[in-house]
Amino acid sequence: MKKIFILLFVTTISLAQNANRKYLSHTWKNNVLEIKTSDGHYRILPYSNEIVETSFIPNGEQFNPNSHAVVKQPEKVKIKFSKSKTNLSLNTNALKVNINLAPFQIQYTDSKGSFLLAEKNGYTKKDSTEVLNFNIGADDVLFGGGARVLGMNRRGNRLQLYNRAHYGYETRAELMNFCIPLVLSSKQFAVHFDNAAIGYLDLDSKKDNTFAYETISGRKTYQVIVGNSWERLIQNYTDLTGKQPLPPRWAFGNFSSRFGYHNQDEVNNTIRKFEENKIPVDAIILDLYWFGKSVKGTMGNLEWDKDNFPNPEKMMADLTAKGVKTVLITEPFILTTSSKWQETVDKKVLATLDNGQPATWDFYFGNTGIVDIFKPEGKDWFWNVYKNLVNQGVGGWWGDLGEPEVFPSKARTYGGKADEVHNIYGHNWAKLVAEGYQKDFPNQRPFILMRAGYSGSQRFGMIPWSGDVSRSWGGLQSQMEIALQMGMQGMAYMHSDLGGFAGDYFDNELYLRWLQYGVFQPIFRPHAQEEVASEVARKDIITKAKAKKSVELRYQLMPYNYTIAFENSNKGTPLMRPLFFEEPSNSKLQNENESYLWGNAFLIKPITKAGITSTEIYFPKSNNWFDFYSDKKYNAGSTQKVVVNENNIPVFVRGGSFVPMIKTIQNTTSYSLKNIDLHYYFDESVANSSGQLYHDNGETPNAFEKGAYELLLFNSSVSGKTVTLKFNSTVGKNFTSETKNINLALHNLQPKRLFLNGKEIALNNDSEFVVIPFTWTASTSPEIKIEY
């Protein structure tokens, strides 16, 4: 039977080839394999043991080495290259590339020889597009292609690659703001098509075990990436395209945001309501009324409307004194009716027509042009707008409409035609802001909230959001898929307008469920149109009290949340993780997006329908799980019905976890680790476990790399009826650690005797669980032994 299977497999692959492509010659030099064929030449370059780049350069074209996505430099990799009369092979210790010479075909396998993919026809040219197509296995589940609402398994879809907003979407959205030319397979490999121009990604829409990349122009380059786990695969992809820098700590707090605040009094009164109700808040976002009195006709002013904001510098200074950052919306469109129009025309910083005149067109907000951010003069002009406003006191930025929302093919930029740069406009806009901060504000981490981007946009600190989602249960239901998929594609801060944006649907249950989910998503930012208040502080008394608990829990979890953000900045690991990360071979989980992991410790099940009183949850088999609110135990690998109440969504903690928390604070200017509530979830079946807590000043860019940090390390070991907990720390050379008062909360563990640093201490059973208070001074390593 085994011989029959192999024969069928080889026959299938051998039928799917470009019979017209003939091998002519090859060279192997400096770890680059170049193969000349009858219609062009291949260039195969290993970036690491787990990443190989393949480029095809058709006859008559030159190789273009410039990538908008890739920042990694090729490593010095030990390659085994071999050749025979019939094939060439290039092998690392994790990835094998086999080139059959006649008929010509390139095939990729893992280190064990298991088939991943093979070029089918490879490169072909149509009338108006160019195509790279591939054979894949019949059982691959496919992810990627950016932000969509199609179900986790995107196989069977033909995905347009053209960033475009989908206003008011609910449970299906085929085309959205982030079109990333990346495909990930359930077999734990990925293919990234390294080209910016618009096109399509066909994920076996014809059901013939083929996927294809189709584009109008540009590079015919792709990288094949492998990893021995999902975490490792994403680490490799973000090694290739760049890691997300750690955002400022205040970005993990609560935002006050709506469309929009019309004047200075509205801003001040809104923050006053948060203060009066003792609702934590870290930032307020100003929509387009900061630069104009009307929605239409004013976009591109990019300066304060002094009638409604007579003293913005004082307003922002007063907010900053209260610990509240001011975030302003900006757009790249300069309307012909705006105050900046003539200036941008005179300075030649706009996209043009073929004749060199500014390109203009009509869209919802008026007749407009767009800043040519690819042109050095355009980039400098736009950055100077930001620079002046930062100097006035602006704390962060919201870049809207950056798909760009309307960008006709007739437009020309310094970087190429509109359709060639459309998908990288938002990407380069974020780059412009990030590089401006590095040059002019090097001690400040930027906050860059944007609606569109490209492969690698995470390295500029882009904080993506899921666009103008419907304010409905259907809108909420789509959010987990979008965030999980984007996290797998390097964009770990994908999040939604909490409560939903589009529509005037008024439903307090929906609002509260969305906020309860928001506690366990990357950014906590309620936002909506004017018809329905989005701010917690502006809700009715009952709803406000319930929503306030979600905000408070968000702040209590900040040490944990900031730590998983640190892990993302180092390894690229998503904050929100699909359950199949735990069980890669469990096919039932590969289309699951109703439950997910929040970091390593939490299992989350959002409630996305009205009136739910119970729900079924699968508990991954890697550990036992404990209810975050009641400590009830749920066995590993079980599926159980769980009671749902109105006060919270189901949240569970992995057995053996350490969860660091603090008491509620009004905003992150009061953040401190002087007092820490450290929760340890004992599970007798977990012999050893570990956790960590990352800390820095929350402001300095690259604090970890600069040695301006401390990392607290927690370890548990269970032997017989004794649990040993050890506490260690690593302190950077440019950080001063303060003494910490730890309240160690023991869950699911009733001690008989306790020992702190070898000395027996008294039991404290006054609370719902045993709490052990101790002081942790710098450069010490406390140890606690628990006999039970």
PDB file of C-alpha atoms in Angstrom, residues 181-270:
ATOM      1  CA  PRO A 181       0.353  38.603   0.408  1.00  0.00           C
ATOM      2  CA  LEU A 182       1.111  35.861   2.916  1.00  0.00           C
ATOM      3  CA  VAL A 183      -0.224  32.295   3.030  1.00  0.00           C
ATOM      4  CA  LEU A 184       0.182  30.053   6.080  1.00  0.00           C
ATOM      5  CA  SER A 185      -0.506  26.328   6.029  1.00  0.00           C
ATOM      6  CA  SER A 186      -1.703  24.034   8.804  1.00  0.00           C
ATOM      7  CA  LYS A 187       1.485  22.081   8.111  1.00  0.00           C
ATOM      8  CA  GLN A 188       3.354  24.965   9.749  1.00  0.00           C
ATOM      9  CA  PHE A 189       4.934  26.613   6.769  1.00  0.00           C
ATOM     10  CA  ALA A 190       4.280  29.954   5.110  1.00  0.00           C
ATOM     11  CA  VAL A 191       4.789  31.550   1.705  1.00  0.00           C
ATOM     12  CA  HIS A 192       5.241  35.300   1.500  1.00  0.00           C
ATOM     13  CA  PHE A 193       4.996  37.024  -1.887  1.00  0.00           C
ATOM     14  CA  ASP A 194       7.405  39.913  -1.705  1.00  0.00           C
ATOM     15  CA  ASN A 195       5.776  42.417  -4.039  1.00  0.00           C
ATOM     16  CA  ALA A 196       3.774  45.558  -3.333  1.00  0.00           C
ATOM     17  CA  ALA A 197       1.592  45.921  -6.430  1.00  0.00           C
ATOM     18  CA  ILE A 198      -2.114  45.073  -6.397  1.00  0.00           C
ATOM     19  CA  GLY A 199      -3.312  41.644  -7.508  1.00  0.00           C
ATOM     20  CA  TYR A 200      -4.924  38.453  -6.235  1.00  0.00           C
ATOM     21  CA  LEU A 201      -4.133  35.565  -3.948  1.00  0.00           C
ATOM     22  CA  ASP A 202      -5.995  32.459  -5.086  1.00  0.00           C
ATOM     23  CA  LEU A 203      -6.219  29.861  -2.335  1.00  0.00           C
ATOM     24  CA  ASP A 204      -7.369  26.873  -4.373  1.00  0.00           C
ATOM     25  CA  SER A 205     -10.620  28.468  -5.526  1.00  0.00           C
ATOM     26  CA  LYS A 206     -10.854  25.929  -8.368  1.00  0.00           C
ATOM     27  CA  LYS A 207     -10.457  23.002  -5.946  1.00  0.00           C
ATOM     28  CA  ASP A 208      -7.490  21.532  -7.836  1.00  0.00           C
ATOM     29  CA  ASN A 209      -4.913  21.704  -5.017  1.00  0.00           C
ATOM     30  CA  THR A 210      -3.383  24.864  -6.436  1.00  0.00           C
ATOM     31  CA  PHE A 211      -2.748  28.263  -4.978  1.00  0.00           C
ATOM     32  CA  ALA A 212      -1.517  31.247  -6.966  1.00  0.00           C
ATOM     33  CA  TYR A 213      -0.255  34.786  -6.651  1.00  0.00           C
ATOM     34  CA  GLU A 214      -1.285  37.154  -9.454  1.00  0.00           C
ATOM     35  CA  THR A 215      -0.076  40.734  -9.841  1.00  0.00           C
ATOM     36  CA  ILE A 216      -0.060  43.581 -12.345  1.00  0.00           C
ATOM     37  CA  SER A 217       3.711  44.120 -12.133  1.00  0.00           C
ATOM     38  CA  GLY A 218       6.787  44.012  -9.951  1.00  0.00           C
ATOM     39  CA  ARG A 219       8.934  41.390  -8.286  1.00  0.00           C
ATOM     40  CA  LYS A 220       8.398  37.684  -8.820  1.00  0.00           C
ATOM     41  CA  THR A 221       9.919  36.889  -5.436  1.00  0.00           C
ATOM     42  CA  TYR A 222       8.626  34.732  -2.617  1.00  0.00           C
ATOM     43  CA  GLN A 223       9.956  33.386   0.649  1.00  0.00           C
ATOM     44  CA  VAL A 224       9.172  29.899   1.958  1.00  0.00           C
ATOM     45  CA  ILE A 225       9.280  29.868   5.763  1.00  0.00           C
ATOM     46  CA  VAL A 226       9.054  26.873   8.113  1.00  0.00           C
ATOM     47  CA  GLY A 227       8.965  26.395  11.884  1.00  0.00           C
ATOM     48  CA  ASN A 228       8.687  23.450  14.239  1.00  0.00           C
ATOM     49  CA  SER A 229       5.812  25.169  16.076  1.00  0.00           C
ATOM     50  CA  TRP A 230       3.374  27.939  15.288  1.00  0.00           C
ATOM     51  CA  GLU A 231       5.242  30.254  17.615  1.00  0.00           C
ATOM     52  CA  ARG A 232       8.513  29.473  15.843  1.00  0.00           C
ATOM     53  CA  LEU A 233       6.968  29.968  12.389  1.00  0.00           C
ATOM     54  CA  ILE A 234       5.683  33.427  13.316  1.00  0.00           C
ATOM     55  CA  GLN A 235       8.990  34.269  14.965  1.00  0.00           C
ATOM     56  CA  ASN A 236      10.728  33.431  11.680  1.00  0.00           C
ATOM     57  CA  TYR A 237       8.279  35.516   9.643  1.00  0.00           C
ATOM     58  CA  THR A 238       8.725  38.514  11.958  1.00  0.00           C
ATOM     59  CA  ASP A 239      12.489  38.005  11.886  1.00  0.00           C
ATOM     60  CA  LEU A 240      12.134  38.416   8.125  1.00  0.00           C
ATOM     61  CA  THR A 241       9.791  41.425   8.103  1.00  0.00           C
ATOM     62  CA  GLY A 242      10.543  43.050  11.452  1.00  0.00           C
ATOM     63  CA  LYS A 243       9.379  42.899  15.062  1.00  0.00           C
ATOM     64  CA  GLN A 244       6.775  45.211  16.561  1.00  0.00           C
ATOM     65  CA  PRO A 245       8.452  47.652  18.984  1.00  0.00           C
ATOM     66  CA  LEU A 246       6.908  47.761  22.436  1.00  0.00           C
ATOM     67  CA  PRO A 247       4.209  50.479  22.470  1.00  0.00           C
ATOM     68  CA  PRO A 248       4.084  53.106  25.215  1.00  0.00           C
ATOM     69  CA  ARG A 249       2.539  51.677  28.366  1.00  0.00           C
ATOM     70  CA  TRP A 250      -0.340  54.154  28.278  1.00  0.00           C
ATOM     71  CA  ALA A 251      -1.516  52.493  25.035  1.00  0.00           C
ATOM     72  CA  PHE A 252      -2.645  49.499  27.117  1.00  0.00           C
ATOM     73  CA  GLY A 253      -5.048  51.670  29.091  1.00  0.00           C
ATOM     74  CA  ASN A 254      -8.541  52.949  28.338  1.00  0.00           C
ATOM     75  CA  PHE A 255      -9.254  55.405  25.508  1.00  0.00           C
ATOM     76  CA  SER A 256     -12.007  57.995  25.330  1.00  0.00           C
ATOM     77  CA  SER A 257     -13.007  58.164  21.680  1.00  0.00           C
ATOM     78  CA  ARG A 258     -15.948  59.024  19.462  1.00  0.00           C
ATOM     79  CA  PHE A 259     -16.838  60.643  16.160  1.00  0.00           C
ATOM     80  CA  GLY A 260     -16.234  63.215  17.481  1.00  0.00           C
ATOM     81  CA  TYR A 261     -15.476  65.968  20.001  1.00  0.00           C
ATOM     82  CA  HIS A 262     -16.528  69.276  18.433  1.00  0.00           C
ATOM     83  CA  ASN A 263     -14.746  71.712  20.731  1.00  0.00           C
ATOM     84  CA  GLN A 264     -12.421  72.195  23.654  1.00  0.00           C
ATOM     85  CA  ASP A 265     -15.225  72.194  26.242  1.00  0.00           C
ATOM     86  CA  GLU A 266     -16.484  68.794  25.058  1.00  0.00           C
ATOM     87  CA  VAL A 267     -12.987  67.362  25.477  1.00  0.00           C
ATOM     88  CA  ASN A 268     -12.527  68.765  28.978  1.00  0.00           C
ATOM     89  CA  ASN A 269     -16.035  67.848  30.110  1.00  0.00           C
ATOM     90  CA  THR A 270     -15.635  64.269  28.886  1.00  0.00           C
TER      91      THR A 270
END
